[in-house]
PDB file of C-alpha atoms in Angstrom:
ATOM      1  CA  UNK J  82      61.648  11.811 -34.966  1.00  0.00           C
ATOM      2  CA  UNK J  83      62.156   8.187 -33.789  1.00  0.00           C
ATOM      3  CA  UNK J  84      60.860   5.004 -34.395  1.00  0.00           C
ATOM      4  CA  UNK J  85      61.224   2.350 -31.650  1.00  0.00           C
ATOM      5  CA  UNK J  86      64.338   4.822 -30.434  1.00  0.00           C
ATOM      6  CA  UNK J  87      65.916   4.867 -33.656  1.00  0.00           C
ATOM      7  CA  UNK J  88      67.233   8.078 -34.094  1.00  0.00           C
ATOM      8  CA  UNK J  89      65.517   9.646 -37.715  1.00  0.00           C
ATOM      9  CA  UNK J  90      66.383  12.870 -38.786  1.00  0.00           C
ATOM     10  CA  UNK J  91      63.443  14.171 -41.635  1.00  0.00           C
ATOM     11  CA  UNK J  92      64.839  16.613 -44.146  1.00  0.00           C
ATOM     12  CA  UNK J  93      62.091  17.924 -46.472  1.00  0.00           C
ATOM     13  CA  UNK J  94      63.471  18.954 -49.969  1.00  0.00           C
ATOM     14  CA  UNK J  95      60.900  18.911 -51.882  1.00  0.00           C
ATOM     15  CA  UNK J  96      60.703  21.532 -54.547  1.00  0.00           C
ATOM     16  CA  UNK J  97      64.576  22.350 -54.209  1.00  0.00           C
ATOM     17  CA  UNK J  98      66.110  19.720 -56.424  1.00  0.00           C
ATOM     18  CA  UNK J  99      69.316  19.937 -54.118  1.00  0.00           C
ATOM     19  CA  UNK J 100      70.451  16.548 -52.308  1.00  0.00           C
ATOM     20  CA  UNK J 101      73.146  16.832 -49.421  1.00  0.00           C
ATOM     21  CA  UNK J 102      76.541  16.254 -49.665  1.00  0.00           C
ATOM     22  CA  UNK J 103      78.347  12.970 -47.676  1.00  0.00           C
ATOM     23  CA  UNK J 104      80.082  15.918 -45.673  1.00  0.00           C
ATOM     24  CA  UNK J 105      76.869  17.806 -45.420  1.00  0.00           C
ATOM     25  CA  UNK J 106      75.040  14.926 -43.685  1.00  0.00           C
ATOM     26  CA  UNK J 107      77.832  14.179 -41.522  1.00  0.00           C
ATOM     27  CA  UNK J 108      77.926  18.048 -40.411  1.00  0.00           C
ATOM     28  CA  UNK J 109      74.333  17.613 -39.492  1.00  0.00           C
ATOM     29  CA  UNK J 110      75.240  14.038 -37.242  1.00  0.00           C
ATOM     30  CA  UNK J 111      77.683  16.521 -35.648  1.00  0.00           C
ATOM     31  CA  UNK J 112      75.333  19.454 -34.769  1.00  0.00           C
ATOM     32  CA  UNK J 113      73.860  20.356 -31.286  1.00  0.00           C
ATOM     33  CA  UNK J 114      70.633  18.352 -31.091  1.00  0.00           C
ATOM     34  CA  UNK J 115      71.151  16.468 -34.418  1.00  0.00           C
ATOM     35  CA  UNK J 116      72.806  13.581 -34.191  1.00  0.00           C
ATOM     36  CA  UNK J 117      70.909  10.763 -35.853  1.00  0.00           C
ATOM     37  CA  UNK J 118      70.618   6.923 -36.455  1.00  0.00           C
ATOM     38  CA  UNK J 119      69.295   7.869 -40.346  1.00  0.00           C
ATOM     39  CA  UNK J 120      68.738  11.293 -42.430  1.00  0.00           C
ATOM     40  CA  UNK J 121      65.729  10.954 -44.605  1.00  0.00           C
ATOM     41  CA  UNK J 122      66.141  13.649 -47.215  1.00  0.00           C
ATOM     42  CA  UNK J 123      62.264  14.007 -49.323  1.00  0.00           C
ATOM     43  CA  UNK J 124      62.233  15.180 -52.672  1.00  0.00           C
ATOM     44  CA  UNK J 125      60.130  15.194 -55.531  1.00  0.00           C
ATOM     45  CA  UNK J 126      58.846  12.040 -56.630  1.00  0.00           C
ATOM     46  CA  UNK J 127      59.552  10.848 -59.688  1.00  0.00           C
ATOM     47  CA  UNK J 128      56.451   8.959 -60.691  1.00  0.00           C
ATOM     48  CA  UNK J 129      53.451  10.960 -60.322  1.00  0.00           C
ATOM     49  CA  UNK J 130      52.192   7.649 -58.098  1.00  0.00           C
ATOM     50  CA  UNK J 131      54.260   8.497 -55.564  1.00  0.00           C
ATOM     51  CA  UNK J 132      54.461  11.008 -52.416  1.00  0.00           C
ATOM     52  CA  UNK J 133      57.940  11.423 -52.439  1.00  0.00           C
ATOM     53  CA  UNK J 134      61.252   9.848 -53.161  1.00  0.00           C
ATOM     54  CA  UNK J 135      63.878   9.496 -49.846  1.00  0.00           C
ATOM     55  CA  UNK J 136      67.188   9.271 -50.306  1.00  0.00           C
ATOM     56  CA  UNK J 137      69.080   7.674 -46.622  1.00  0.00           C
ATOM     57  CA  UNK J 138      72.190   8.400 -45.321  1.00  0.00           C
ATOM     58  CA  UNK J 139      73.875   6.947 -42.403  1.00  0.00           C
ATOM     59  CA  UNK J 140      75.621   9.350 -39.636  1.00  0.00           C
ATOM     60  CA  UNK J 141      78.743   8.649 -41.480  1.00  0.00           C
ATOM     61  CA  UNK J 142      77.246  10.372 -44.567  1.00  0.00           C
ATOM     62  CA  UNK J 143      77.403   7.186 -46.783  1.00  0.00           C
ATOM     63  CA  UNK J 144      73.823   6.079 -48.537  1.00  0.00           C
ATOM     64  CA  UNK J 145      72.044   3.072 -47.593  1.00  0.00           C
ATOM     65  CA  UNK J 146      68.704   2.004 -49.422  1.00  0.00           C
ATOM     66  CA  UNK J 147      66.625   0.814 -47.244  1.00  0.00           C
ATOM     67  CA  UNK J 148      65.420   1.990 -43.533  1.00  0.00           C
ATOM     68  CA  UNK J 149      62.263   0.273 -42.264  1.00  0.00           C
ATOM     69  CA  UNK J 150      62.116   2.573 -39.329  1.00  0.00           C
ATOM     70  CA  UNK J 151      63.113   6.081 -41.058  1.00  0.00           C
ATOM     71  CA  UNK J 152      59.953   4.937 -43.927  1.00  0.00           C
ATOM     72  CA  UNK J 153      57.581   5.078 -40.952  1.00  0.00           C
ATOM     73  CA  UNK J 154      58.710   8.220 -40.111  1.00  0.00           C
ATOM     74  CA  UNK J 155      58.291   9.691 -42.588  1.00  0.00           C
ATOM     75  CA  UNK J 156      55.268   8.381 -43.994  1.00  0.00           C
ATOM     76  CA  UNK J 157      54.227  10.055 -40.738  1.00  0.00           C
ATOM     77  CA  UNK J 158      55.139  13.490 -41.464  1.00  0.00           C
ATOM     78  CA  UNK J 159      53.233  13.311 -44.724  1.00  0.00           C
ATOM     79  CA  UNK J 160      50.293  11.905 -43.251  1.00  0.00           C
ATOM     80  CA  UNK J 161      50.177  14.783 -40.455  1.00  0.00           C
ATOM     81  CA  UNK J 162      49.952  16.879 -43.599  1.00  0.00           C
ATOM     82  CA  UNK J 163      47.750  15.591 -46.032  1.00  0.00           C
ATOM     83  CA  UNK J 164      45.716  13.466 -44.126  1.00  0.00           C
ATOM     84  CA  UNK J 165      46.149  10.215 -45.952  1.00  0.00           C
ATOM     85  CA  UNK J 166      46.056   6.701 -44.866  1.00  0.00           C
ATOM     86  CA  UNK J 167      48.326   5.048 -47.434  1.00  0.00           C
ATOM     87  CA  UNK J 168      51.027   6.758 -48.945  1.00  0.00           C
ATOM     88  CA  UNK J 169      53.480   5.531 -52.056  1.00  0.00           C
ATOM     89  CA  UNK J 170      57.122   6.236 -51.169  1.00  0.00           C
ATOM     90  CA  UNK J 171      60.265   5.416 -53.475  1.00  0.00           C
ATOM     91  CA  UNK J 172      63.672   4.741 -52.693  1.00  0.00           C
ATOM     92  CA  UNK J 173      66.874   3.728 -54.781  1.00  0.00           C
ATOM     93  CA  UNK J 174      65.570  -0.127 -54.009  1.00  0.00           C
ATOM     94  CA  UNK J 175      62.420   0.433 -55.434  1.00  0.00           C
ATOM     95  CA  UNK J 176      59.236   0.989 -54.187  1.00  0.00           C
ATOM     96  CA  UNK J 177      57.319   0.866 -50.621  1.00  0.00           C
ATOM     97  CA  UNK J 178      53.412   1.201 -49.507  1.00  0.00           C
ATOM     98  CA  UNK J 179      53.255   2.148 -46.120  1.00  0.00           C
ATOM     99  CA  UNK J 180      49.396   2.463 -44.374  1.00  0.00           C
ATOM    100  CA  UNK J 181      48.363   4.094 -41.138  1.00  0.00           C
ATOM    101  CA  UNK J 182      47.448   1.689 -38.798  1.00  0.00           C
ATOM    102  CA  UNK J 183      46.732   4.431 -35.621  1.00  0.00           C
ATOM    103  CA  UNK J 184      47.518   7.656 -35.007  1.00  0.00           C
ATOM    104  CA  UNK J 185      51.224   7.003 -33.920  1.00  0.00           C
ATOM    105  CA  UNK J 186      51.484   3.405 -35.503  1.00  0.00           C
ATOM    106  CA  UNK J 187      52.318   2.384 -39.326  1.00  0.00           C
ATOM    107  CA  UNK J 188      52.787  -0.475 -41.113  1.00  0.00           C
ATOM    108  CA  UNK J 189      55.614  -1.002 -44.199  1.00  0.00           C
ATOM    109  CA  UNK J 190      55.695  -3.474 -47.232  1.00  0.00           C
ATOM    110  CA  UNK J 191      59.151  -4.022 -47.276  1.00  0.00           C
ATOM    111  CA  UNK J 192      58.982  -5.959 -50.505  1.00  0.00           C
ATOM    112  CA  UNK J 193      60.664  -9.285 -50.253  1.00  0.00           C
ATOM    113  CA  UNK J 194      63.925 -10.145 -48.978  1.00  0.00           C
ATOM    114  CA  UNK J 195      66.518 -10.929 -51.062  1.00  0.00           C
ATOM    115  CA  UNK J 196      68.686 -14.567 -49.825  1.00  0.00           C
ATOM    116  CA  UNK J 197      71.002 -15.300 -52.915  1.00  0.00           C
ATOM    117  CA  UNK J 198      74.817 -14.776 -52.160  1.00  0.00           C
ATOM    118  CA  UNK J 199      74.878 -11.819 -55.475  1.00  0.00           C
ATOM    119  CA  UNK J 200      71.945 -10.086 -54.180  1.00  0.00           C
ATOM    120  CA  UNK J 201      73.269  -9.579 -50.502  1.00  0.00           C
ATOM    121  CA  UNK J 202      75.210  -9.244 -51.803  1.00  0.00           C
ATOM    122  CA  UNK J 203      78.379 -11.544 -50.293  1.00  0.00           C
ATOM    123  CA  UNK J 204      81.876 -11.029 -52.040  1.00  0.00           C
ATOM    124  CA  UNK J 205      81.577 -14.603 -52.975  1.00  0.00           C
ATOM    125  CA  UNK J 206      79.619 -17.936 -53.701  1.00  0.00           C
ATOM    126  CA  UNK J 207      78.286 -19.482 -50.721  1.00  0.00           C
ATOM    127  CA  UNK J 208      76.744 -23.280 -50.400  1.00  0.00           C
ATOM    128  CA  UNK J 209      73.746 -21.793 -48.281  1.00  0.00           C
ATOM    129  CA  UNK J 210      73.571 -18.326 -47.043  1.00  0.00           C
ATOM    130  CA  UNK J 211      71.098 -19.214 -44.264  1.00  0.00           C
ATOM    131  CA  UNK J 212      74.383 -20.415 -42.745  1.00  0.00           C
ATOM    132  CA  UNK J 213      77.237 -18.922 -42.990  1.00  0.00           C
ATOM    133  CA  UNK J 214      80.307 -19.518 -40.700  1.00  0.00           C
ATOM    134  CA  UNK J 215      82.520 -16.381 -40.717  1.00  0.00           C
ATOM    135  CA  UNK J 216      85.015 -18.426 -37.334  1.00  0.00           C
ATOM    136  CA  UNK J 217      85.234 -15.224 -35.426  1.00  0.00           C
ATOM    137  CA  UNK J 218      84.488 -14.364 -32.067  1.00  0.00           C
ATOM    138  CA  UNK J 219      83.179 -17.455 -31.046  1.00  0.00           C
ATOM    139  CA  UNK J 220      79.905 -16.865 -32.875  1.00  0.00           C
ATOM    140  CA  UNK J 221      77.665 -19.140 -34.465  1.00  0.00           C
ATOM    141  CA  UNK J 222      77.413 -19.400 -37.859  1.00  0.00           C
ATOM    142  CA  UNK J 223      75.494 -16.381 -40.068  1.00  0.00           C
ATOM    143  CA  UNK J 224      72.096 -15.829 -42.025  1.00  0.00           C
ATOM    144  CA  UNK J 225      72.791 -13.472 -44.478  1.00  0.00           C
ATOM    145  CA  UNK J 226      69.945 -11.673 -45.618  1.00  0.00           C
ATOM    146  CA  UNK J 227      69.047  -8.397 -47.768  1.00  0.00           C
ATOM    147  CA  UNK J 228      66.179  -6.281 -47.041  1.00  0.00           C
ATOM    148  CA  UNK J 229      67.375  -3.557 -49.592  1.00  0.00           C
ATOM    149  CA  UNK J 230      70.751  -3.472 -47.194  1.00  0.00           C
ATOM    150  CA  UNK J 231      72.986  -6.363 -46.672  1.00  0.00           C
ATOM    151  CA  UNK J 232      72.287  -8.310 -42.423  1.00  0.00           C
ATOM    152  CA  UNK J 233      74.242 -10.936 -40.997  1.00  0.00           C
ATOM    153  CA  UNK J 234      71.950 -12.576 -38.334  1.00  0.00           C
ATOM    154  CA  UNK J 235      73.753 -15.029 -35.576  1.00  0.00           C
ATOM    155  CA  UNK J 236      71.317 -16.558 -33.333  1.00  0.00           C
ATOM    156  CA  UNK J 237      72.584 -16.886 -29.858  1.00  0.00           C
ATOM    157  CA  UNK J 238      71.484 -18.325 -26.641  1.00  0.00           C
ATOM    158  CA  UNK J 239      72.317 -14.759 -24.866  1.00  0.00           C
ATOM    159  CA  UNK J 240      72.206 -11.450 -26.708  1.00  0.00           C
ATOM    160  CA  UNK J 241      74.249 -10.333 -23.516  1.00  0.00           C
ATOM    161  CA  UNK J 242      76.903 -12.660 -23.869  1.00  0.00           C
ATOM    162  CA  UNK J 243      78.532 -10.985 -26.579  1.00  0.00           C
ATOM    163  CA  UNK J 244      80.228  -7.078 -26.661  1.00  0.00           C
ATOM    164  CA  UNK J 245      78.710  -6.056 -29.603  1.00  0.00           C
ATOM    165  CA  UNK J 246      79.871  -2.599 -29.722  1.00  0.00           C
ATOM    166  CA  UNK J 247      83.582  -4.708 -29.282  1.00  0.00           C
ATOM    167  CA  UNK J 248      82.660  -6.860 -32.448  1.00  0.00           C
ATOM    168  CA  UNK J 249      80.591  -4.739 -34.511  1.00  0.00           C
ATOM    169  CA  UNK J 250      82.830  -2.958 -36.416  1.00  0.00           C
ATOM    170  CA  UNK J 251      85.124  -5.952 -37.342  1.00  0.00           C
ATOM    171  CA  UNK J 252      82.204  -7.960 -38.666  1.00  0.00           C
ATOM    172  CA  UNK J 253      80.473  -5.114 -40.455  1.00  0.00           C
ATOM    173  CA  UNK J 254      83.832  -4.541 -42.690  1.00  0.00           C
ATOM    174  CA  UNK J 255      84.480  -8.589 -43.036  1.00  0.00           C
ATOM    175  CA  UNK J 256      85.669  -9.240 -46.634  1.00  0.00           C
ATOM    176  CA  UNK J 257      82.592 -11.280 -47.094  1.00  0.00           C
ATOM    177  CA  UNK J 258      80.495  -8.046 -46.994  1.00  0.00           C
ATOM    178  CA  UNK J 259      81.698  -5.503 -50.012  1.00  0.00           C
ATOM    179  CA  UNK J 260      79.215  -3.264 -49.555  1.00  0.00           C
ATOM    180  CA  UNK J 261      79.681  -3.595 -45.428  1.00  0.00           C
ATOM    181  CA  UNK J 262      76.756  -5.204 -43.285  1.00  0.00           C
ATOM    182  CA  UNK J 263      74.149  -4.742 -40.477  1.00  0.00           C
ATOM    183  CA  UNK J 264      75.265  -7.267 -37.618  1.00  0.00           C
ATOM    184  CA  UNK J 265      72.589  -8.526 -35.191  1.00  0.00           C
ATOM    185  CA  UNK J 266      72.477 -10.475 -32.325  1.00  0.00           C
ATOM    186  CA  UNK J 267      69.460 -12.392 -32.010  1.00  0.00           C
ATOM    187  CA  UNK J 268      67.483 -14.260 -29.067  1.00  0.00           C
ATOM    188  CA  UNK J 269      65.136 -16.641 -29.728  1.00  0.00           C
ATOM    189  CA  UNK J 270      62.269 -16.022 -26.715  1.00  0.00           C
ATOM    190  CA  UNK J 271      59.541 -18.083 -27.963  1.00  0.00           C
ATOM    191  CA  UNK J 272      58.483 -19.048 -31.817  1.00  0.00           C
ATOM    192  CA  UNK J 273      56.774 -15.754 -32.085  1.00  0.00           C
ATOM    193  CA  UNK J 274      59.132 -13.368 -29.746  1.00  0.00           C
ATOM    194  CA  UNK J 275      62.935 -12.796 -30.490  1.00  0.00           C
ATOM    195  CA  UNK J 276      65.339 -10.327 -28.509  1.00  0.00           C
ATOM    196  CA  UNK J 277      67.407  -8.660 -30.725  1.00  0.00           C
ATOM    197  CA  UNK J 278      70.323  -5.985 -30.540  1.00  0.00           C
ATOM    198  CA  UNK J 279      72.019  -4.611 -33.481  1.00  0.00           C
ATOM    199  CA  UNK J 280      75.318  -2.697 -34.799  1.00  0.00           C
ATOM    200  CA  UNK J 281      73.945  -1.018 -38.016  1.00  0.00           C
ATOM    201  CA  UNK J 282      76.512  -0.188 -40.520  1.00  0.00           C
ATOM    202  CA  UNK J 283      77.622   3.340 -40.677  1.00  0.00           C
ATOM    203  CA  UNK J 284      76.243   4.142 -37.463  1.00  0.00           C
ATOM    204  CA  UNK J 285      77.154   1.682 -34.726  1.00  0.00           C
ATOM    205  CA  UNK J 286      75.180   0.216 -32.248  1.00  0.00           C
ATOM    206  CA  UNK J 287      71.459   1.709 -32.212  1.00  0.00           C
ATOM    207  CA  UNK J 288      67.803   1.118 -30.180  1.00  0.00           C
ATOM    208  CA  UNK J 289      66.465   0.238 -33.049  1.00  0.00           C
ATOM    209  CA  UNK J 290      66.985  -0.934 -36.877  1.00  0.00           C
ATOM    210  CA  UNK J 291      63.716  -1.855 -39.096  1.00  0.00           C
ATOM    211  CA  UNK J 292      65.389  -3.699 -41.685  1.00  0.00           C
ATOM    212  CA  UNK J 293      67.476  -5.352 -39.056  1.00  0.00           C
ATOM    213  CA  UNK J 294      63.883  -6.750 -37.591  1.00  0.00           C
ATOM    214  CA  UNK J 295      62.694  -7.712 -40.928  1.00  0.00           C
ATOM    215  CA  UNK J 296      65.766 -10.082 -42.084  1.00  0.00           C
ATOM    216  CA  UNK J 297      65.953 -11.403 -37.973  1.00  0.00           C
ATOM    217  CA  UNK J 298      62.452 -12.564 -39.166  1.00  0.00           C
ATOM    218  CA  UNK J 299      63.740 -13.876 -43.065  1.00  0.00           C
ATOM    219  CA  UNK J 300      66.376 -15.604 -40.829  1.00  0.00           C
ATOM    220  CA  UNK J 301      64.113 -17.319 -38.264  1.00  0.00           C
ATOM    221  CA  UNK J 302      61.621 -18.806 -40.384  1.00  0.00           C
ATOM    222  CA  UNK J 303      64.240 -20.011 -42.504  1.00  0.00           C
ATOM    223  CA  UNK J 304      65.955 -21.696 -39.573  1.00  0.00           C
ATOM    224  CA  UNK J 305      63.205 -23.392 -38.592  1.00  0.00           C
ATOM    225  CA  UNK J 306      63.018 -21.128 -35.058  1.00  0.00           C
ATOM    226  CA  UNK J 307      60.235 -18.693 -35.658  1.00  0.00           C
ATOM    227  CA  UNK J 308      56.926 -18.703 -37.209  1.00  0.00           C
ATOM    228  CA  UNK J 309      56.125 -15.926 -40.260  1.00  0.00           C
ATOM    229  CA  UNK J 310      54.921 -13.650 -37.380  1.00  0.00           C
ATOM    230  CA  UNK J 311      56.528 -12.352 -34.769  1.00  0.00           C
ATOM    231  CA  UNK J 312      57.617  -9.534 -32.257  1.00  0.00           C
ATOM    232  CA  UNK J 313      61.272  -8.313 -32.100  1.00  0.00           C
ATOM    233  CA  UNK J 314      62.187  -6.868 -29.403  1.00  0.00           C
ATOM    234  CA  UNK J 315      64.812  -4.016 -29.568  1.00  0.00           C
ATOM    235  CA  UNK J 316      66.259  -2.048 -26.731  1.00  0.00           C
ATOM    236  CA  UNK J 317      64.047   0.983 -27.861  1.00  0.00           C
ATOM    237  CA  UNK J 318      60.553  -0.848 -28.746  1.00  0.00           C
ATOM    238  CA  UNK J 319      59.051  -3.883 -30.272  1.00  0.00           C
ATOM    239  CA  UNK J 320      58.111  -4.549 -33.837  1.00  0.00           C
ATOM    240  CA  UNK J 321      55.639  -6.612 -35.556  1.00  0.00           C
ATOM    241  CA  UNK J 322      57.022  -8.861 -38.372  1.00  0.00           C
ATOM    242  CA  UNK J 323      55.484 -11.028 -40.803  1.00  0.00           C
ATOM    243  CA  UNK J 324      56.860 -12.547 -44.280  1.00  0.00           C
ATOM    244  CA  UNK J 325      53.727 -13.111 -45.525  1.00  0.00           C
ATOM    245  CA  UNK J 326      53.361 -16.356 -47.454  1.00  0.00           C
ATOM    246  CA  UNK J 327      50.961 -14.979 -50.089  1.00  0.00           C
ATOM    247  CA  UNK J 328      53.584 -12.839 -51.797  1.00  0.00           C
ATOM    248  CA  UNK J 329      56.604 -13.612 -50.057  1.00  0.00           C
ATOM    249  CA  UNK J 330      57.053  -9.447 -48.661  1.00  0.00           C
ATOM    250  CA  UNK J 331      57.873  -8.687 -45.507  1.00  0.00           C
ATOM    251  CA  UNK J 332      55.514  -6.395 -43.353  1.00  0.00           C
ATOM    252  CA  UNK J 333      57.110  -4.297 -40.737  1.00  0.00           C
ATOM    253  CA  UNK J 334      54.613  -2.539 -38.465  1.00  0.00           C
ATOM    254  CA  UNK J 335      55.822  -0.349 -35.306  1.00  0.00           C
ATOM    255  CA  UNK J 336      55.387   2.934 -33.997  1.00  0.00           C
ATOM    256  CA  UNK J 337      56.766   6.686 -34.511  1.00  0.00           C
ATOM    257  CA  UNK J 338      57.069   9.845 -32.423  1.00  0.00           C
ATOM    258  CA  UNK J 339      57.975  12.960 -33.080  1.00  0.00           C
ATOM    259  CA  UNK J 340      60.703  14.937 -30.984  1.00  0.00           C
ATOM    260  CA  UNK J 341      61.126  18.401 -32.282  1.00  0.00           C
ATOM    261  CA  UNK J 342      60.968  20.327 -35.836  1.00  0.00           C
ATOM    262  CA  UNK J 343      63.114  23.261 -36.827  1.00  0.00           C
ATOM    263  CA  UNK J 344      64.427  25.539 -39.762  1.00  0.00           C
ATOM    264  CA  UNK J 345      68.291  24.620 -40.656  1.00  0.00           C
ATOM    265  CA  UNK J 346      70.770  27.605 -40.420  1.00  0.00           C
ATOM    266  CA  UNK J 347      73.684  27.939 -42.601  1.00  0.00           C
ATOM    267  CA  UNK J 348      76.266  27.803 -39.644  1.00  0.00           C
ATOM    268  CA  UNK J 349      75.102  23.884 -39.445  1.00  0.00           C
ATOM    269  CA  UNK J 350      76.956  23.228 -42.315  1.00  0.00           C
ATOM    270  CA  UNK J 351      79.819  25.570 -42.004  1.00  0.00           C
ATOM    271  CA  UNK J 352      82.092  22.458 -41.691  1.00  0.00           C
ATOM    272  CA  UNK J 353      81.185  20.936 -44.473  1.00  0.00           C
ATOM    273  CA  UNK J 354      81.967  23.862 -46.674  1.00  0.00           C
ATOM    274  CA  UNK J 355      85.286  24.449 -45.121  1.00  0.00           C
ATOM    275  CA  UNK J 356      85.958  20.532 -45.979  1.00  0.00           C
ATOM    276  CA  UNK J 357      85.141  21.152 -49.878  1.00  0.00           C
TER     277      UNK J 357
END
């Protein structure tokens, strides 16, 4: 599937109580047809509230807890099949309603972000993390935000003026990020449109990144640049986010489409097995 262009890959579980290996999901990045932004494996839920619990790997077959994007997706694929309009899914960093909003289009609670320097977390104490001056590259200083995954935010004038697929990978290991980071280039348009292009950790540069959108967001209003609403737009589709002032979450609402479905064949993760 994809939402907004980024590349989800949907791996129902259910009922097998078997999770992939790190190798295992990056033999399935690797296979003809497969390659993927995020792998969002279902299985059972564990509270009989919820439709299923996702577990999310990155293409590099390390976890992440969050993806924005991969949620919709999949909330799709259960909705296709049961016919709801709200579903309950769970991930490692807690909880997320999602609701239909049309037939292609849903929209996420993403709970609230998270700003202090432990819960990014940052590998150390920071005066303000709404600003935070990493000296590299000729960039501006960073909002560091966590949506359930640790983003670093620098505003520029020109999303173009920078080689982000040159820069990415430096930033995303900086010692200041010890679990990595999501690094994003963002545009101010307008105080309700931003431009925004992102390296998302693990993967590398992508079309599209959900929680990348959401902490953009976080990071405008807290600059002063952007209202609680706005559109980002990413080179694979625009997104609608708000950080509602009621509750403080963050509501993430975008589109999905699915590509193709098919039965996994042993010789996928041939490999893998030959790496254990």
């Amino acid at each position: 599937m994809n939402g907004a262009g980024n590349a989800i890959l949907v791996l129902d579980l259910r009922g097998a109580d078997v999770l992939p290996s790190a190798e295992d999901a990056r033999a399935l990045a690797r296979a003809p047809g497969l390659a993927y932004d995020q792998l969002m494996v279902l299985s059972d839920p564990h509270a009989a509230t919820d439709d299923a619990f996702m577990t999310i790997y990155n293409q590099d077959g390390s976890l992440s807890a969050s993806c924005g994007n991969g949620t919709r997706c999949v909330a799709h694929y259960l909705a296709e099949r049961s016919g709801a309009g709200a579903l309950a899914l769970a991930t490692s960093a807690g909880p997320l309603a999602v609701r239909r909003e049309g037939p292609l289009s849903y929209s996420v609670d993403m709970g609230p972000p998270r700003l202090g320097w432990r819960d990014i977390p940052l590998a150390g104490e920071v005066a303000d993390t709404g600003s935070v001056d990493l000296k590299k590259f000729g960039l501006p200083p960073a909002s560091c935000v966590s949506m359930g995954n640790p983003h670093a935010i620098f505003f520029v004038s020109s999303i173009e003026a920078h080689d982000l697929a040159a820069i990415g990978p430096e930033l995303e290991h900086d010692p200041l990020f010890p679990q990595r980071a999501n690094i994003s280039l963002a545009q101010v348009l307008a105080r309700d449109a931003v431009r925004l292009k992102v390296w998302e950790r693990g993967t590398g540069l992508t079309l599209a990144c959900g929680t990348a959108a959401c902490a953009t967001l976080v990071a405008g209003v807290r600059a002063g640049l952007t209202e609680r609403r706005a559109t980002i737009a990413l080179p694979g589709g625009d997104l609608i986010i708000e950080w509602r002032a009621a509750d403080g979450h963050v509501i993430m609402t975008g589109p999905v489409e699915l590509e193709f479905s098919q039965i996994l064949t042993p010789d996928i993760f041939a490999p893998a097995a030959a790496a254990r």
